[in-house]
Coordinates of C-alpha atoms in Angstrom, one line a residue:
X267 CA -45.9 9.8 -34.9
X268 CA -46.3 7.2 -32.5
X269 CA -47.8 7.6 -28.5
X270 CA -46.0 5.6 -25.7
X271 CA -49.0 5.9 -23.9
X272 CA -53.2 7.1 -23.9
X273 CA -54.5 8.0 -20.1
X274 CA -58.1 8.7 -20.4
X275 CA -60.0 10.0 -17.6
X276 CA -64.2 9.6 -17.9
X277 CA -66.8 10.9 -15.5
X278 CA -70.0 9.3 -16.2
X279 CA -73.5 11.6 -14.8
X280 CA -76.5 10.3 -14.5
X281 CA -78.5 12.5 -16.8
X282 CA -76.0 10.7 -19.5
X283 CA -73.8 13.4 -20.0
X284 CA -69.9 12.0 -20.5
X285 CA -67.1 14.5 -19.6
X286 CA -63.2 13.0 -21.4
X287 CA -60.2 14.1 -20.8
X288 CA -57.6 12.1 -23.0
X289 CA -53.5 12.5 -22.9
X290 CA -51.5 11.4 -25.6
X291 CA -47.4 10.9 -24.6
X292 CA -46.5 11.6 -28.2
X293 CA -43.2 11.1 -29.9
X294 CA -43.1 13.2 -33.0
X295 CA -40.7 13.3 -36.3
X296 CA -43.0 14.7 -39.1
X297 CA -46.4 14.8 -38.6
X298 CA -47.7 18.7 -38.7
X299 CA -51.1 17.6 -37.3
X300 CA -52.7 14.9 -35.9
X301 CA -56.7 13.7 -36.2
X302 CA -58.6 12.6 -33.7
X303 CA -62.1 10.7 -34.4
X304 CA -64.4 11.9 -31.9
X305 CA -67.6 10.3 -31.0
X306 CA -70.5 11.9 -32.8
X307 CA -72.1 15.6 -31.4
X308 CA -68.8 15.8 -29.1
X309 CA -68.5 19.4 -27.5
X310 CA -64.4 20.3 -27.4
X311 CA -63.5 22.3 -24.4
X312 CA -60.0 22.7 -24.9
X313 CA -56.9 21.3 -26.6
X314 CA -52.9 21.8 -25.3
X315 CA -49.8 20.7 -26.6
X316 CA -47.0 20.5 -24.6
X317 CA -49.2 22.0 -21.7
X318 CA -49.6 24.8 -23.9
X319 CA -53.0 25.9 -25.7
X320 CA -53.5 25.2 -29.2
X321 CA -56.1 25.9 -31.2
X322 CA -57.8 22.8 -33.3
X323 CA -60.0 22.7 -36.8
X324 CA -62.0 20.2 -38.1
X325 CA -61.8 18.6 -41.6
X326 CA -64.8 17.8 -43.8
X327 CA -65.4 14.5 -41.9
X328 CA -65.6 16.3 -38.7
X329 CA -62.1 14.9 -37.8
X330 CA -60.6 16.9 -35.0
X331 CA -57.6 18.0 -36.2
X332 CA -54.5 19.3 -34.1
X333 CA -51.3 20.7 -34.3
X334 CA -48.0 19.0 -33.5
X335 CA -44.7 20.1 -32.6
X336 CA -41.3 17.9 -32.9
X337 CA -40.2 16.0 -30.2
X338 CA -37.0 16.9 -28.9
X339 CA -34.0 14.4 -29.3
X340 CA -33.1 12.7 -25.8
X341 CA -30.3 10.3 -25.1
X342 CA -30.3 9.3 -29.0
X343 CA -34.4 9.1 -28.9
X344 CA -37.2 11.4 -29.4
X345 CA -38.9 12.9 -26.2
X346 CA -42.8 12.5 -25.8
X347 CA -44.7 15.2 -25.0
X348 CA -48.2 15.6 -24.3
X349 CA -51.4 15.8 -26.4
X350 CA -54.4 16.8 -24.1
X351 CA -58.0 16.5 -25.3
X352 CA -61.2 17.7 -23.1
X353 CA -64.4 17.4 -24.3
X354 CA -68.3 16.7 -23.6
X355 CA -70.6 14.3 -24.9
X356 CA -74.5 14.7 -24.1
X357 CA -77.3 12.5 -25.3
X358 CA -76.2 9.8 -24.1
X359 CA -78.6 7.0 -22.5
X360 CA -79.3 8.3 -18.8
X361 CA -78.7 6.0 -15.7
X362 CA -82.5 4.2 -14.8
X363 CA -83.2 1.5 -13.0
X364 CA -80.9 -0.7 -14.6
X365 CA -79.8 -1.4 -17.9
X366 CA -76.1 -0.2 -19.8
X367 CA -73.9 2.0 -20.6
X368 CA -70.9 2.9 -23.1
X369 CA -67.5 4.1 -23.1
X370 CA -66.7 6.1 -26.1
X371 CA -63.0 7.4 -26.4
X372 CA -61.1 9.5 -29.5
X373 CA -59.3 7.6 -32.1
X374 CA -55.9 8.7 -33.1
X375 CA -54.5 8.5 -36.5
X376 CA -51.3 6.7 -34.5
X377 CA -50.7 4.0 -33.2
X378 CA -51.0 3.5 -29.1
X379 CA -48.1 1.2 -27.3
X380 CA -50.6 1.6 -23.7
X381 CA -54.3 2.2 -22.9
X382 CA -55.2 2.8 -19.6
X383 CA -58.7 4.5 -18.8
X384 CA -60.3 5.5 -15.2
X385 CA -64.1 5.9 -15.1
X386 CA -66.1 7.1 -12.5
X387 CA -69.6 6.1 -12.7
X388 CA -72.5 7.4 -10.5
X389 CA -72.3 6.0 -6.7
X390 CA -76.3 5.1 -6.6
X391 CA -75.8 2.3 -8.8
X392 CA -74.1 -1.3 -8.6
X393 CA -72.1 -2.3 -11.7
X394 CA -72.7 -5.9 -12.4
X395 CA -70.6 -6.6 -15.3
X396 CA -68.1 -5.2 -17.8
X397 CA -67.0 -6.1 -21.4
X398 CA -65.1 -5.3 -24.3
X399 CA -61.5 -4.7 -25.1
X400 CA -60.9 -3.1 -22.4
X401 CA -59.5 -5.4 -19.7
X402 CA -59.9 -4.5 -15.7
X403 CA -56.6 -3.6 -14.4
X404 CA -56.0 -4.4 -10.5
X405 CA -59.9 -5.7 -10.1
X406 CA -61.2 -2.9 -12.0
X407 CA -62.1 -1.3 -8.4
X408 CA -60.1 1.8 -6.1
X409 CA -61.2 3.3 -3.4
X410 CA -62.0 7.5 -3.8
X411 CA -58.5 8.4 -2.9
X412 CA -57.4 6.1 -5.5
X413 CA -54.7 8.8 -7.8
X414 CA -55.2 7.3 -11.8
X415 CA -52.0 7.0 -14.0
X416 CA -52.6 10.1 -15.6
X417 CA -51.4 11.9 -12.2
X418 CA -47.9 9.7 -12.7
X419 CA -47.5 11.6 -15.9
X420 CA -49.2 15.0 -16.1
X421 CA -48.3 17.4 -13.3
X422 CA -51.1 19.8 -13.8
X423 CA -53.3 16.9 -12.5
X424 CA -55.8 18.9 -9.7
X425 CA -58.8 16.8 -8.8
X426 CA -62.0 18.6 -8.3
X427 CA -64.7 17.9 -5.6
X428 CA -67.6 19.2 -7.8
X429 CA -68.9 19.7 -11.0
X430 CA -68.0 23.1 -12.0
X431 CA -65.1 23.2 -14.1
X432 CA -62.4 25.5 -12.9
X433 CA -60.8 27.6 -15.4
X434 CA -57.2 29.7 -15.8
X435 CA -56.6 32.6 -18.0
X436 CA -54.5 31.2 -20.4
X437 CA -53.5 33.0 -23.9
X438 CA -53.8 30.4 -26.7
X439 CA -50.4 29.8 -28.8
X440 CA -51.3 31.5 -32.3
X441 CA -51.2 29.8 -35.7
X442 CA -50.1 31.4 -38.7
X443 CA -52.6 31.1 -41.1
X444 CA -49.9 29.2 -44.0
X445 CA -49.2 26.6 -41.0
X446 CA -53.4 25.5 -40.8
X447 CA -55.3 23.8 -43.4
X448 CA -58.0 24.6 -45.1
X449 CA -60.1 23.4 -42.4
X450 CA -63.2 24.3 -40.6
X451 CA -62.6 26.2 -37.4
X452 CA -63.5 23.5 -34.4
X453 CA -64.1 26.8 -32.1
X454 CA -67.0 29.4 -32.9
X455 CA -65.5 32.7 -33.2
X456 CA -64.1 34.1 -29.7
X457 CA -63.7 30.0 -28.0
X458 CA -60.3 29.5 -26.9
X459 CA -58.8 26.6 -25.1
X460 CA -58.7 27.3 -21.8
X461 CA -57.5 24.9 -18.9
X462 CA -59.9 22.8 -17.2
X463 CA -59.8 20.8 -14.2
X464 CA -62.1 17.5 -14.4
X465 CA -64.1 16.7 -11.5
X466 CA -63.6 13.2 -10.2
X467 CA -66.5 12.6 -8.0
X468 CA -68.4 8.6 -8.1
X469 CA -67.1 5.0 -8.0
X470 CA -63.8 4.9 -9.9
X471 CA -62.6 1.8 -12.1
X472 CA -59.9 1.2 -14.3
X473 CA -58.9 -0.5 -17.2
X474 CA -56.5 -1.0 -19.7
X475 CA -55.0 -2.4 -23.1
X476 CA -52.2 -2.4 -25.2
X477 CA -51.3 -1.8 -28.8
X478 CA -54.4 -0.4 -30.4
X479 CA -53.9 1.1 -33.8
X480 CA -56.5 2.8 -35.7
X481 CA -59.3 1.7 -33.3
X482 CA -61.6 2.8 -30.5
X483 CA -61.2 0.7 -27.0
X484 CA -64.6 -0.5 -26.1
X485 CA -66.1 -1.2 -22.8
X486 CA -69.9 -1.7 -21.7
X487 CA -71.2 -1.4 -18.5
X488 CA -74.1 -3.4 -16.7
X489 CA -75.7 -1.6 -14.2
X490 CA -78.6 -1.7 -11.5
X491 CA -79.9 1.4 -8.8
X492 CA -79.0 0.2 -5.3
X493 CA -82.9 0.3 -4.7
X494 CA -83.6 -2.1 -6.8
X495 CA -81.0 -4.2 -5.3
X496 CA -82.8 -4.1 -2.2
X497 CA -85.8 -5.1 -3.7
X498 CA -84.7 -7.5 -5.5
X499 CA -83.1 -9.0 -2.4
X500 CA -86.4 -9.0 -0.1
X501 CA -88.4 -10.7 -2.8
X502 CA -85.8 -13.4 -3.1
X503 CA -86.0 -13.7 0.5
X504 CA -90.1 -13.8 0.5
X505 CA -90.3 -16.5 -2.0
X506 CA -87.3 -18.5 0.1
X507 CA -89.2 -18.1 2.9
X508 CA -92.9 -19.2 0.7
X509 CA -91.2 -22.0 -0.4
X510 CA -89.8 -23.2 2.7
X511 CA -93.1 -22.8 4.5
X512 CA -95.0 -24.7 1.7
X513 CA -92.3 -27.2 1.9
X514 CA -92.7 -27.7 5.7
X515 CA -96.6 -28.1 5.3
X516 CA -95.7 -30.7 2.6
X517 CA -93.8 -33.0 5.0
X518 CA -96.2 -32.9 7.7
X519 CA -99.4 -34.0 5.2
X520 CA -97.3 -36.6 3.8
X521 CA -95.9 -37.9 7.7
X522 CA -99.7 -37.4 8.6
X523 CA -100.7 -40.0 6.0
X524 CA -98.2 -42.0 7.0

């Protein structure tokens, strides 16, 4: 299995709570499942295939692991179809003053052709500075109406104005039992995947890469509260304004001597 593309959607709160939603445009031959590497203490919320439910498991390394259909053949090549993974990370560092923060996205056991991630990041805070693979695609900055890539390929794309996940009664696609592994159910007993719209509410960025195999896209944030800002600015100022006073008193003692 090989994906044309990754979209990732991130939305950053300040208590450090990190909501994902990741699509995979998979072309698929012979691979029966597919494993995702989540970042540690990750909460799943829901996993479709094809915009269709599906129903995850975990293997003993705490790999996510879910199930694929074929591709269908088109014009002589296999059709991609989408993987879409939602899920919550908590614990994370919260917003303060200043300081930074971390992007953490899932790792496929395929390899990516396309990257492209949008964040959105709290509004009461400047962002200074980013690093990693990632690289800032069209000045890393859009304004709030700004529609990510993910809308150009995922129809069911519905932005939210708030942070209360809205949710559709969906039946999840069953699994017989001899097509799932011996694996750990990812889902407590009576969780389904359900369909959830991500709220996209904060300063929005985006970035991407290309060709990443087997590896996590990194990107770090540098960040500092507007108020401090502010601060920061009016002691600047003071000391400009010291120092130009002190400088003045200077020249006339030394034209007095003189």
């Amino acid at each position: 299995a090989t994906a044309d593309a990754a979209d990732f959607l991130q939305v950053f709160l300040k208590d450090g709570k990190c909501i994902t939603k990741a699509v995979f445009h998979v072309r698929n031959n012979l691979k029966q499942f597919a494993k995702f590497t989540l970042p540690g203490k990750a909460q799943v919320w829901s996993t479709f295939v094809s915009n269709k439910p599906a129903k995850p498991a975990m293997d003993e390394q705490g790999n996510l692991m879910v199930p694929l259909e074929k591709s269908s053949n088109s014009e002589q090549q296999l059709a991609t179809f989408p993987v879409e993974i939602i899920y919550l990370l908590e614990g994370g560092p919260r917003f303060a003053l200043f300081g930074t923060n971390r992007s953490f996205l899932p790792v496929p056991d395929f390899p990516v052709s396309e990257v492209d991630l949008t964040v959105y990041l709290p509004t009461q805070f400047d962002y200074l500075n980013f690093s990693g693979t990632l690289e800032s695609h069209e000045g890393g900055f859009a304004s709030h109406d700004y529609t990510p890539s993910l809308a150009k390929r995922d129809k069911s794309w519905n932005a939210a104005s708030n942070f209360a996940p809205q949710v559709s009664n969906l039946s999840p696609s069953p699994i017989a039992p001899q097509e799932m592994p011996d694996f750990k159910e990812a889902f407590h007993q009576g969780s389904l995947p359900i369909k959830i719209e991500i709220p996209t509410s904060g300063k929005v960025f985006r970035f991407s890469q290309l060709l990443v195999k087997n590896e996590t896209p990194k990107l770090t944030v540098v960040y500092i509260r507007h108020e401090l800002v502010a601060v920061v600015q009016f002691i600047t100022l003071l000391l400009a304004f010291i120092f130009a006073l002190m400088l003045t008193s200077h020249l006339r003692i030394s034209g007095a001597n003189y």
